[in-house]
Short mmCIF file of C-alpha atoms in Angstrom, two decimals:
data_model
loop_
_atom_site.label_atom_id
_atom_site.label_comp_id
_atom_site.label_asym_id
_atom_site.label_seq_id
_atom_site.Cartn_x
_atom_site.Cartn_y
_atom_site.Cartn_z
CA MET A 2 26.32 18.30 -9.71
CA VAL A 3 23.11 19.28 -9.62
CA VAL A 4 21.35 17.90 -13.36
CA VAL A 5 17.36 19.28 -13.60
CA ASP A 6 15.09 17.90 -14.92
CA LEU A 7 13.40 20.47 -17.90
CA GLU A 8 10.48 18.70 -18.57
CA ARG A 9 9.17 17.68 -14.68
CA TYR A 10 10.40 21.54 -14.05
CA ALA A 11 8.02 22.76 -15.76
CA GLU A 12 5.29 19.49 -16.05
CA ARG A 13 5.53 21.05 -12.04
CA ASN A 14 5.05 24.72 -13.07
CA PRO A 15 3.79 25.47 -16.28
CA TRP A 16 2.76 29.44 -15.99
CA LEU A 17 6.48 30.49 -15.46
CA THR A 18 7.46 27.69 -18.39
CA ASP A 19 5.34 29.47 -20.81
CA ALA A 20 5.96 33.06 -19.09
CA VAL A 21 9.73 31.80 -20.71
CA ILE A 22 8.70 30.49 -23.67
CA VAL A 23 6.46 34.00 -24.08
CA THR A 24 9.92 35.86 -23.87
CA ALA A 25 11.89 33.94 -26.01
CA LEU A 26 9.82 34.37 -28.66
CA ALA A 27 8.88 38.29 -28.16
CA GLY A 28 12.90 38.63 -28.34
CA GLY A 29 13.28 36.58 -31.47
CA ALA A 30 10.49 38.14 -33.01
CA VAL A 31 11.81 41.94 -32.46
CA LEU A 32 15.43 41.12 -34.14
CA GLY A 33 12.97 38.73 -36.32
CA LEU A 34 11.22 41.73 -38.44
CA THR A 35 14.46 43.27 -38.81
CA LEU A 36 15.17 40.60 -41.57
CA VAL A 37 15.00 41.48 -44.85
CA GLY A 38 15.79 40.26 -48.38
CA PRO A 39 18.36 40.86 -49.81
CA GLY A 40 18.17 44.03 -52.12
CA GLU A 41 14.83 44.33 -50.35
CA SER A 42 13.71 47.31 -47.59
CA ARG A 43 12.33 46.94 -44.32
CA PRO A 44 8.30 47.77 -44.71
CA ASP A 45 7.41 51.16 -43.18
CA ASN A 46 4.91 49.41 -41.29
CA VAL A 47 6.08 47.61 -38.29
CA TRP A 48 3.86 48.91 -35.01
CA ASP A 49 1.00 46.70 -37.07
CA ALA A 50 3.67 44.30 -38.01
CA ALA A 51 4.86 43.69 -34.03
CA LEU A 52 1.17 44.43 -32.79
CA LEU A 53 0.99 40.67 -34.57
CA THR A 54 3.84 39.41 -33.50
CA GLY A 55 2.85 40.26 -30.21
CA LEU A 56 -0.10 38.82 -30.37
CA ALA A 57 1.15 35.63 -31.91
CA CYS A 58 3.26 35.41 -28.57
CA LEU A 59 0.76 36.19 -25.44
CA THR A 60 -1.39 33.80 -27.77
CA ILE A 61 1.28 30.88 -26.23
CA LEU A 62 0.81 31.19 -22.82
CA ARG A 63 -3.24 30.39 -22.98
CA GLY A 64 -1.16 27.40 -25.56
CA ARG A 65 -0.68 23.96 -23.52
CA GLY A 66 -4.74 24.26 -22.55
CA HIS A 67 -6.11 25.61 -25.85
CA ALA A 68 -4.22 24.37 -28.46
CA ARG A 69 -6.12 24.28 -31.46
CA THR A 70 -7.04 28.26 -31.13
CA ALA A 71 -3.15 28.60 -31.30
CA VAL A 72 -2.62 27.23 -34.11
CA VAL A 73 -4.83 29.39 -35.74
CA VAL A 74 -4.05 32.31 -34.02
CA THR A 75 -0.74 32.70 -34.60
CA THR A 76 -1.16 31.30 -38.26
CA LEU A 77 -3.34 34.49 -39.14
CA CYS A 78 -0.99 36.26 -37.19
CA ALA A 79 2.73 34.66 -38.97
CA VAL A 80 -0.06 35.33 -42.49
CA VAL A 81 -1.16 38.87 -42.38
CA THR A 82 2.86 39.23 -41.06
CA GLY A 83 4.07 38.10 -44.20
CA SER A 84 1.38 39.28 -46.05
CA LEU A 85 2.68 43.24 -45.25
CA GLY A 86 6.46 42.19 -46.88
CA TYR A 87 8.24 40.87 -44.28
CA LEU A 88 10.15 37.90 -44.07
CA LEU A 89 9.01 35.06 -42.72
CA THR A 90 12.20 33.11 -41.22
CA PRO A 91 12.62 30.15 -37.74
CA LEU A 92 11.82 33.46 -35.28
CA LEU A 93 8.27 34.82 -37.00
CA LEU A 94 7.49 31.40 -37.08
CA ALA A 95 8.72 30.56 -33.48
CA PRO A 96 5.10 30.98 -32.13
CA VAL A 97 3.77 28.89 -34.59
CA MET A 98 6.27 26.24 -33.98
CA VAL A 99 5.31 26.04 -30.79
CA ALA A 100 1.96 25.93 -31.15
CA LEU A 101 1.65 23.06 -33.05
CA TYR A 102 4.44 21.68 -31.13
CA TRP A 103 1.21 21.52 -28.08
CA LEU A 104 -1.85 19.87 -30.57
CA ALA A 105 1.03 17.64 -32.15
CA ALA A 106 2.08 16.65 -28.22
CA THR A 107 -1.98 16.30 -26.95
CA THR A 108 -3.93 15.26 -29.45
CA THR A 109 -4.65 12.91 -32.32
CA PRO A 110 -2.83 12.36 -34.42
CA ARG A 111 -5.40 12.65 -37.19
CA THR A 112 -6.40 16.16 -35.56
CA SER A 113 -2.72 16.88 -35.39
CA TRP A 114 -1.50 16.55 -38.78
CA THR A 115 -5.55 18.46 -40.34
CA PHE A 116 -3.92 21.75 -38.21
CA GLY A 117 -0.89 21.47 -39.30
CA GLY A 118 -1.35 20.79 -42.96
CA ILE A 119 -3.91 23.62 -43.22
CA ALA A 120 -1.40 25.93 -41.32
CA THR A 121 1.94 25.44 -42.78
CA ALA A 122 -0.58 25.20 -46.61
CA ALA A 123 -1.03 28.87 -45.29
CA VAL A 124 2.35 29.80 -44.79
CA VAL A 125 4.08 28.40 -47.40
CA ALA A 126 0.76 30.08 -50.29
CA THR A 127 2.30 33.54 -48.47
CA ALA A 128 5.80 33.81 -48.53
CA VAL A 129 5.85 32.63 -51.75
CA GLY A 130 3.16 35.46 -53.57
CA LEU A 131 1.12 34.46 -55.65
CA ASP A 132 2.72 35.99 -59.05
CA ASN A 133 6.78 35.16 -57.83
CA PHE A 134 7.02 32.57 -59.40
CA ASP A 135 10.52 32.15 -60.28
CA GLU A 136 13.14 29.99 -60.03
CA MET A 137 13.47 29.88 -55.95
CA VAL A 138 9.88 29.41 -55.34
CA ALA A 139 10.55 26.46 -54.29
CA LEU A 140 13.45 27.32 -52.24
CA ARG A 141 11.09 29.60 -50.40
CA ALA A 142 8.25 26.79 -49.67
CA LEU A 143 10.94 24.54 -48.33
CA GLY A 144 11.99 26.15 -45.73
CA PRO A 145 8.84 27.48 -43.70
CA ALA A 146 7.74 23.41 -44.76
CA LEU A 147 10.25 21.59 -42.55
CA TRP A 148 10.15 24.45 -40.43
CA LEU A 149 6.93 24.00 -38.96
CA LEU A 150 6.57 20.44 -39.75
CA LEU A 151 9.37 19.53 -37.59
CA PRO A 152 7.37 20.40 -34.10
CA LEU A 153 5.18 18.35 -35.72
CA ALA A 154 7.47 15.31 -35.54
CA LEU A 155 8.35 15.96 -32.30
CA GLY A 156 5.23 16.59 -30.46
CA SER A 157 4.56 12.84 -31.94
CA SER A 158 7.31 12.24 -30.15
CA SER A 159 6.06 13.27 -27.05
CA ARG A 160 3.04 12.07 -27.13
CA LEU A 161 3.93 8.37 -28.02
CA ARG A 162 6.88 8.49 -25.19
CA ARG A 163 4.15 9.34 -22.62
CA ALA A 164 1.61 6.93 -24.03
CA TYR A 165 5.06 4.45 -23.60
CA VAL A 166 5.59 4.88 -20.52
CA ASP A 167 2.49 5.59 -19.07
CA ALA A 168 0.92 2.33 -19.94
CA VAL A 169 4.57 0.41 -18.51
CA HIS A 170 3.76 2.57 -15.51
CA ALA A 171 -0.18 0.89 -15.50
CA ARG A 172 1.72 -2.29 -16.25
CA ALA A 173 3.90 -2.33 -12.57
CA GLU A 174 0.86 -1.31 -11.38
CA TYR A 175 -1.32 -3.69 -12.30
CA ALA A 176 1.53 -5.89 -12.49
CA GLU A 177 1.84 -5.09 -8.49
CA ARG A 178 -1.47 -5.13 -7.81
CA THR A 179 -1.55 -8.50 -8.98
CA ARG A 180 1.28 -9.96 -7.03
CA GLU A 181 -0.62 -8.41 -3.46
CA GLU A 182 -4.28 -10.83 -4.54
CA GLU A 183 -2.43 -13.13 -5.74
CA ALA A 184 -0.06 -12.89 -1.96
CA ARG A 185 -3.77 -12.55 -0.24
CA LEU A 186 -4.79 -15.03 -2.32
CA ARG A 187 -2.30 -17.66 -0.60
CA VAL A 188 -2.46 -16.63 2.85
CA SER A 189 -6.60 -17.35 3.64
CA GLU A 190 -5.76 -20.20 1.07
CA GLU A 191 -3.44 -21.60 3.84
CA ARG A 192 -5.28 -20.01 6.72
CA LEU A 193 -8.43 -22.56 5.69
CA ARG A 194 -6.00 -25.23 4.51
CA ILE A 195 -4.99 -24.85 8.94
CA ALA A 196 -7.92 -24.63 10.10
CA ARG A 197 -8.84 -27.97 8.78
CA ASP A 198 -6.33 -29.40 9.23
CA LEU A 199 -7.19 -28.49 12.97
CA HIS A 200 -10.72 -28.95 12.98
CA ASP A 201 -9.89 -32.83 11.59
CA ILE A 202 -7.40 -33.13 13.72
CA MET A 203 -8.98 -32.34 17.69
CA ALA A 204 -12.45 -33.01 16.18
CA HIS A 205 -11.08 -37.31 15.82
CA HIS A 206 -8.80 -36.98 19.15
CA MET A 207 -11.69 -35.06 21.28
CA ALA A 208 -14.51 -37.35 20.37
CA VAL A 209 -12.56 -40.68 21.58
CA ALA A 210 -11.14 -39.33 23.90
CA HIS A 211 -14.82 -37.92 25.06
CA ALA A 212 -15.58 -41.93 24.63
CA HIS A 213 -12.19 -42.70 26.63
CA ALA A 214 -13.55 -40.81 29.31
CA GLY A 215 -17.40 -41.57 29.36
CA THR A 216 -16.56 -45.66 29.24
CA ALA A 217 -13.87 -44.99 32.12
CA ALA A 218 -16.64 -42.92 34.28
CA HIS A 219 -20.11 -46.10 33.27
CA LEU A 220 -17.05 -49.19 34.57
CA LEU A 221 -15.15 -47.54 37.16
CA ASP A 222 -17.56 -49.33 40.15
CA THR A 223 -18.66 -51.98 37.75
CA ASN A 224 -14.98 -52.98 36.46
CA PRO A 225 -11.75 -51.44 37.54
CA GLN A 226 -9.57 -53.10 35.63
CA LEU A 227 -11.17 -52.52 32.61
CA THR A 228 -11.31 -48.70 33.89
CA LYS A 229 -7.84 -48.40 34.40
CA ALA A 230 -7.48 -49.39 30.25
CA MET A 231 -9.76 -47.25 29.46
CA LEU A 232 -7.95 -43.94 31.23
CA ALA A 233 -4.76 -45.46 29.69
CA ASP A 234 -5.46 -45.33 25.77
CA LEU A 235 -7.23 -41.69 27.21
CA GLN A 236 -4.13 -40.56 27.82
CA ALA A 237 -2.14 -41.77 25.01
CA THR A 238 -5.10 -39.37 22.67
CA THR A 239 -4.90 -36.69 24.19
CA THR A 240 -0.69 -36.30 24.17
CA LYS A 241 -1.19 -37.98 20.96
CA ALA A 242 -3.95 -34.48 20.69
CA MET A 243 -1.37 -31.88 21.64
CA LEU A 244 1.72 -33.45 19.66
CA ASP A 245 -0.01 -32.89 16.42
CA LEU A 246 -1.20 -29.33 18.36
CA ARG A 247 1.57 -28.77 18.09
CA ASP A 248 3.22 -28.91 15.17
CA THR A 249 0.40 -28.10 13.52
CA VAL A 250 0.71 -24.96 15.55
CA GLY A 251 5.17 -24.55 14.90
CA VAL A 252 4.16 -24.18 11.20
CA LEU A 253 2.59 -20.44 12.45
CA ARG A 254 5.75 -20.16 14.58
CA THR A 255 8.23 -20.77 12.69
CA GLY A 256 7.28 -20.81 8.52
CA GLY A 257 8.22 -24.20 8.63
CA VAL A 258 8.80 -27.61 10.12
CA ASP A 259 11.10 -29.98 11.08
CA ASP A 260 11.31 -32.61 9.35
CA GLU A 261 12.78 -34.94 11.47
CA SER A 262 10.67 -33.89 14.33
CA LEU A 263 7.81 -34.65 12.23
CA GLU A 264 5.76 -37.75 11.50
CA PRO A 265 5.77 -39.18 7.35
CA THR A 266 1.78 -37.19 6.09
CA PRO A 267 -1.30 -39.24 7.41
CA GLY A 268 -2.61 -41.62 4.42
CA LEU A 269 -4.16 -45.33 3.97
CA ALA A 270 -0.65 -46.58 5.23
CA LYS A 271 -1.80 -45.60 8.21
CA LEU A 272 -5.62 -46.68 7.49
CA PRO A 273 -5.60 -49.53 10.37
CA ASP A 274 -4.19 -46.73 13.14
CA LEU A 275 -7.04 -44.80 13.00
CA LEU A 276 -9.92 -48.04 12.76
CA THR A 277 -7.59 -48.91 16.11
CA SER A 278 -8.27 -45.60 17.41
CA CYS A 279 -11.61 -45.74 16.46
CA ARG A 280 -12.24 -49.51 18.27
CA SER A 281 -10.59 -48.07 21.49
CA ALA A 282 -13.42 -46.16 21.28
CA GLY A 283 -16.06 -48.09 20.86
CA LEU A 284 -16.54 -48.62 17.70
CA GLU A 285 -17.09 -50.75 16.20
CA VAL A 286 -15.54 -50.25 12.23
CA ALA A 287 -16.23 -53.36 9.05
CA CYS A 288 -13.26 -52.81 6.03
CA GLU A 289 -14.13 -53.68 3.20
CA VAL A 290 -11.81 -53.17 -0.24
CA GLU A 291 -12.88 -53.58 -3.16
CA GLY A 292 -10.34 -53.83 -6.51
CA GLU A 293 -6.94 -53.72 -6.61
CA PRO A 294 -5.23 -51.11 -4.82
CA GLN A 295 -3.07 -48.82 -6.08
CA GLU A 296 -0.66 -45.71 -5.13
CA LEU A 297 -2.15 -42.28 -5.13
CA PRO A 298 -0.60 -39.56 -5.16
CA SER A 299 0.06 -37.23 -1.17
CA GLY A 300 -2.29 -34.91 -1.95
CA ILE A 301 -5.45 -37.72 -2.55
CA ASP A 302 -3.77 -40.16 -0.12
CA LEU A 303 -3.19 -37.27 2.44
CA SER A 304 -8.05 -35.83 1.33
CA ALA A 305 -7.97 -39.75 1.68
CA TYR A 306 -6.92 -40.57 4.96
CA ARG A 307 -8.94 -36.75 5.95
CA ILE A 308 -11.42 -38.05 4.85
CA ILE A 309 -12.23 -40.95 6.34
CA GLN A 310 -10.81 -39.67 9.77
CA GLU A 311 -13.53 -36.77 9.74
CA ALA A 312 -16.38 -39.47 8.90
CA LEU A 313 -15.20 -42.37 12.06
CA THR A 314 -15.00 -38.40 14.09
CA ASN A 315 -18.73 -38.94 13.10
CA ALA A 316 -19.73 -42.10 13.34
CA THR A 317 -18.61 -42.11 16.81
CA LYS A 318 -20.60 -39.33 17.87
CA HIS A 319 -23.89 -39.55 15.97
CA SER A 320 -23.64 -44.90 15.42
CA SER A 321 -26.82 -45.51 17.79
CA THR A 322 -24.68 -49.21 17.55
CA GLY A 323 -21.91 -48.53 18.01
CA GLY A 324 -20.32 -48.91 14.51
CA ALA A 325 -20.09 -48.24 10.32
CA GLN A 326 -19.24 -50.30 8.11
CA LEU A 327 -16.21 -48.56 5.37
CA ASN A 328 -15.90 -49.81 1.86
CA LEU A 329 -13.07 -48.38 -0.12
CA TYR A 330 -13.80 -49.49 -4.14
CA TYR A 331 -11.32 -49.03 -6.77
CA GLY A 332 -12.09 -49.17 -10.35
CA ASN A 333 -12.10 -47.28 -13.59
CA GLY A 334 -10.16 -44.90 -12.84
CA ALA A 335 -11.08 -43.65 -9.11
CA LEU A 336 -11.04 -44.80 -5.49
CA THR A 337 -14.97 -44.67 -3.35
CA ILE A 338 -15.09 -43.96 0.02
CA THR A 339 -18.53 -46.08 1.43
CA ILE A 340 -18.25 -44.77 5.30
CA GLY A 341 -21.75 -45.29 6.96
CA ASN A 342 -22.91 -45.94 10.23
CA SER A 343 -26.67 -46.87 11.47
CA ARG A 344 -28.56 -44.56 13.49
CA SER A 345 -30.99 -44.23 15.73
CA PRO A 346 -35.15 -43.02 14.22
CA SER A 347 -35.64 -41.35 16.85
CA ALA A 348 -32.24 -38.48 16.26
CA PRO A 349 -32.72 -35.98 15.45
CA PRO A 350 -32.76 -34.84 11.45
CA ARG A 351 -29.48 -33.01 9.81
CA SER A 352 -29.41 -29.96 9.64
CA LYS A 353 -29.73 -27.93 6.48
CA THR A 354 -27.10 -25.23 7.68
CA VAL A 355 -23.27 -28.37 7.06
CA GLY A 356 -21.44 -27.81 9.64
CA PHE A 357 -17.22 -27.24 9.47
CA GLY A 358 -16.45 -30.94 9.22
CA LEU A 359 -19.41 -32.16 6.05
CA THR A 360 -17.49 -28.32 4.67
CA GLY A 361 -14.03 -29.13 5.44
CA MET A 362 -14.69 -33.03 3.94
CA GLN A 363 -16.05 -31.53 0.49
CA GLU A 364 -14.66 -28.66 -0.09
CA ARG A 365 -11.35 -31.58 0.57
CA ALA A 366 -12.62 -33.69 -2.04
CA GLN A 367 -13.07 -30.73 -4.57
CA ALA A 368 -9.30 -29.78 -3.68
CA VAL A 369 -8.29 -33.13 -5.94
CA GLY A 370 -10.78 -33.53 -7.91
CA GLY A 371 -13.25 -35.55 -6.61
CA HIS A 372 -16.90 -35.49 -5.41
CA LEU A 373 -18.13 -36.08 -1.89
CA THR A 374 -22.32 -36.60 -1.06
CA VAL A 375 -24.27 -37.34 2.27
CA ASN A 376 -27.39 -39.32 2.31
CA ASP A 377 -29.55 -38.47 5.09
CA VAL A 378 -32.47 -40.02 2.93
CA ASN A 379 -33.59 -42.56 5.28
CA PRO A 380 -33.78 -41.64 8.57
CA GLY A 381 -31.83 -45.32 9.97
CA THR A 382 -29.07 -44.60 7.62
CA PHE A 383 -26.15 -41.65 7.41
CA GLU A 384 -23.91 -42.20 5.07
CA VAL A 385 -20.55 -40.81 3.56
CA VAL A 386 -19.53 -42.24 -0.41
CA THR A 387 -16.16 -40.28 -1.59
CA THR A 388 -14.94 -40.21 -5.03
CA LEU A 389 -11.10 -39.35 -5.38
CA PRO A 390 -9.40 -39.68 -9.27
CA LEU A 391 -6.20 -42.42 -8.88
CA GLN A 392 -3.51 -41.72 -12.21
CA THR A 393 -3.52 -43.75 -14.76
CA HIS A 394 -1.19 -44.95 -14.58
CA ALA A 395 -0.26 -45.88 -10.46
CA ALA A 396 2.24 -49.40 -9.47
CA PRO A 397 0.37 -52.05 -7.64
CA LEU A 398 -0.01 -50.57 -4.24
CA ARG A 399 0.27 -53.59 -1.17
CA LEU A 400 -1.26 -52.28 1.70
CA PRO A 401 -0.85 -53.54 5.12
CA THR A 402 -2.77 -55.72 6.60
CA ILE A 403 -6.03 -53.91 8.80
CA PRO A 404 -7.28 -55.66 12.34
CA THR A 405 -10.72 -56.76 12.68
CA SER A 406 -13.24 -56.95 14.37
CA SER A 407 -13.18 -59.41 17.16
#
């Protein structure tokens, strides 16, 4: 059995619906003109009354879009019909009731109840009469008043229900739009994170590999044994780069990682390996730790490691003396990391356009509530200073021994 949604059908076919309503109202009006009160006879001017009720019914055809005009016209027709002596039953008041319903459903409460009150008062006054105040006056007034107030209440209820449904749809659309925007934001953040990781990993390994290859080429004729050692280091560096690249790209392909196949997330605990890698590429790093080392949250620990890695990678490529200074200071609720290296006085100044490496370091620092500055005012030095927050109650941590340069 197919259940037809009459309300939705009426909204899709308003003219057909209005034609059916007008036909029903006209049939009811013809019947209403034949009804008379007890002991009364039907008035003679039936054609005038029929013309008035027909006009009221035809007004309903335009009443959906002109509710105020429809209420005024149908009320005047009902008042004149009642003045001709006809009994104002619900059959004759039906056009007024339909017009009042549309008025309440499509306008503000103030407008609908103002027009409705005036129309009800006019109809009740006509039904009661000016010289017919007897014991039945209350009954004659109560009937038309109730019949006209009913569509006002129903129309207001329909308007409120429609407003509620519209509000629900609007909230649902907003929630859907918000979810889509949040999903796009998360995708963008993930792409940025992966781009930073790829840049940090590949830039470091390629800088070290470049240094190995250059040194091996320089020592090829004079020191074959050292050249062989440098080429072995180059092979290890490129192998590590490929493994790191595979693990990072594997996240994109599978949507996850195999915990057994990956190393722990790098942090300051791996700082000795990083310094060893830099020294094998020819960069002597002097490391100094001040204050009491503390255990860092994983996100801050990773950011600290990546910032040091990127800064030392830049030092490997641009240091004029083949050396760099790394200082870790724990104090005042923060970890301050300072990485500096010398520059050749003849080297061109740093471009005002920040590169991807410096941008990535700044983003990593800001992501965990820290900040990063680059100092290169002195033509002979280049220094990166990063301040990262510490946990308020962090447990002391014994850092592994950092190998010193020979």
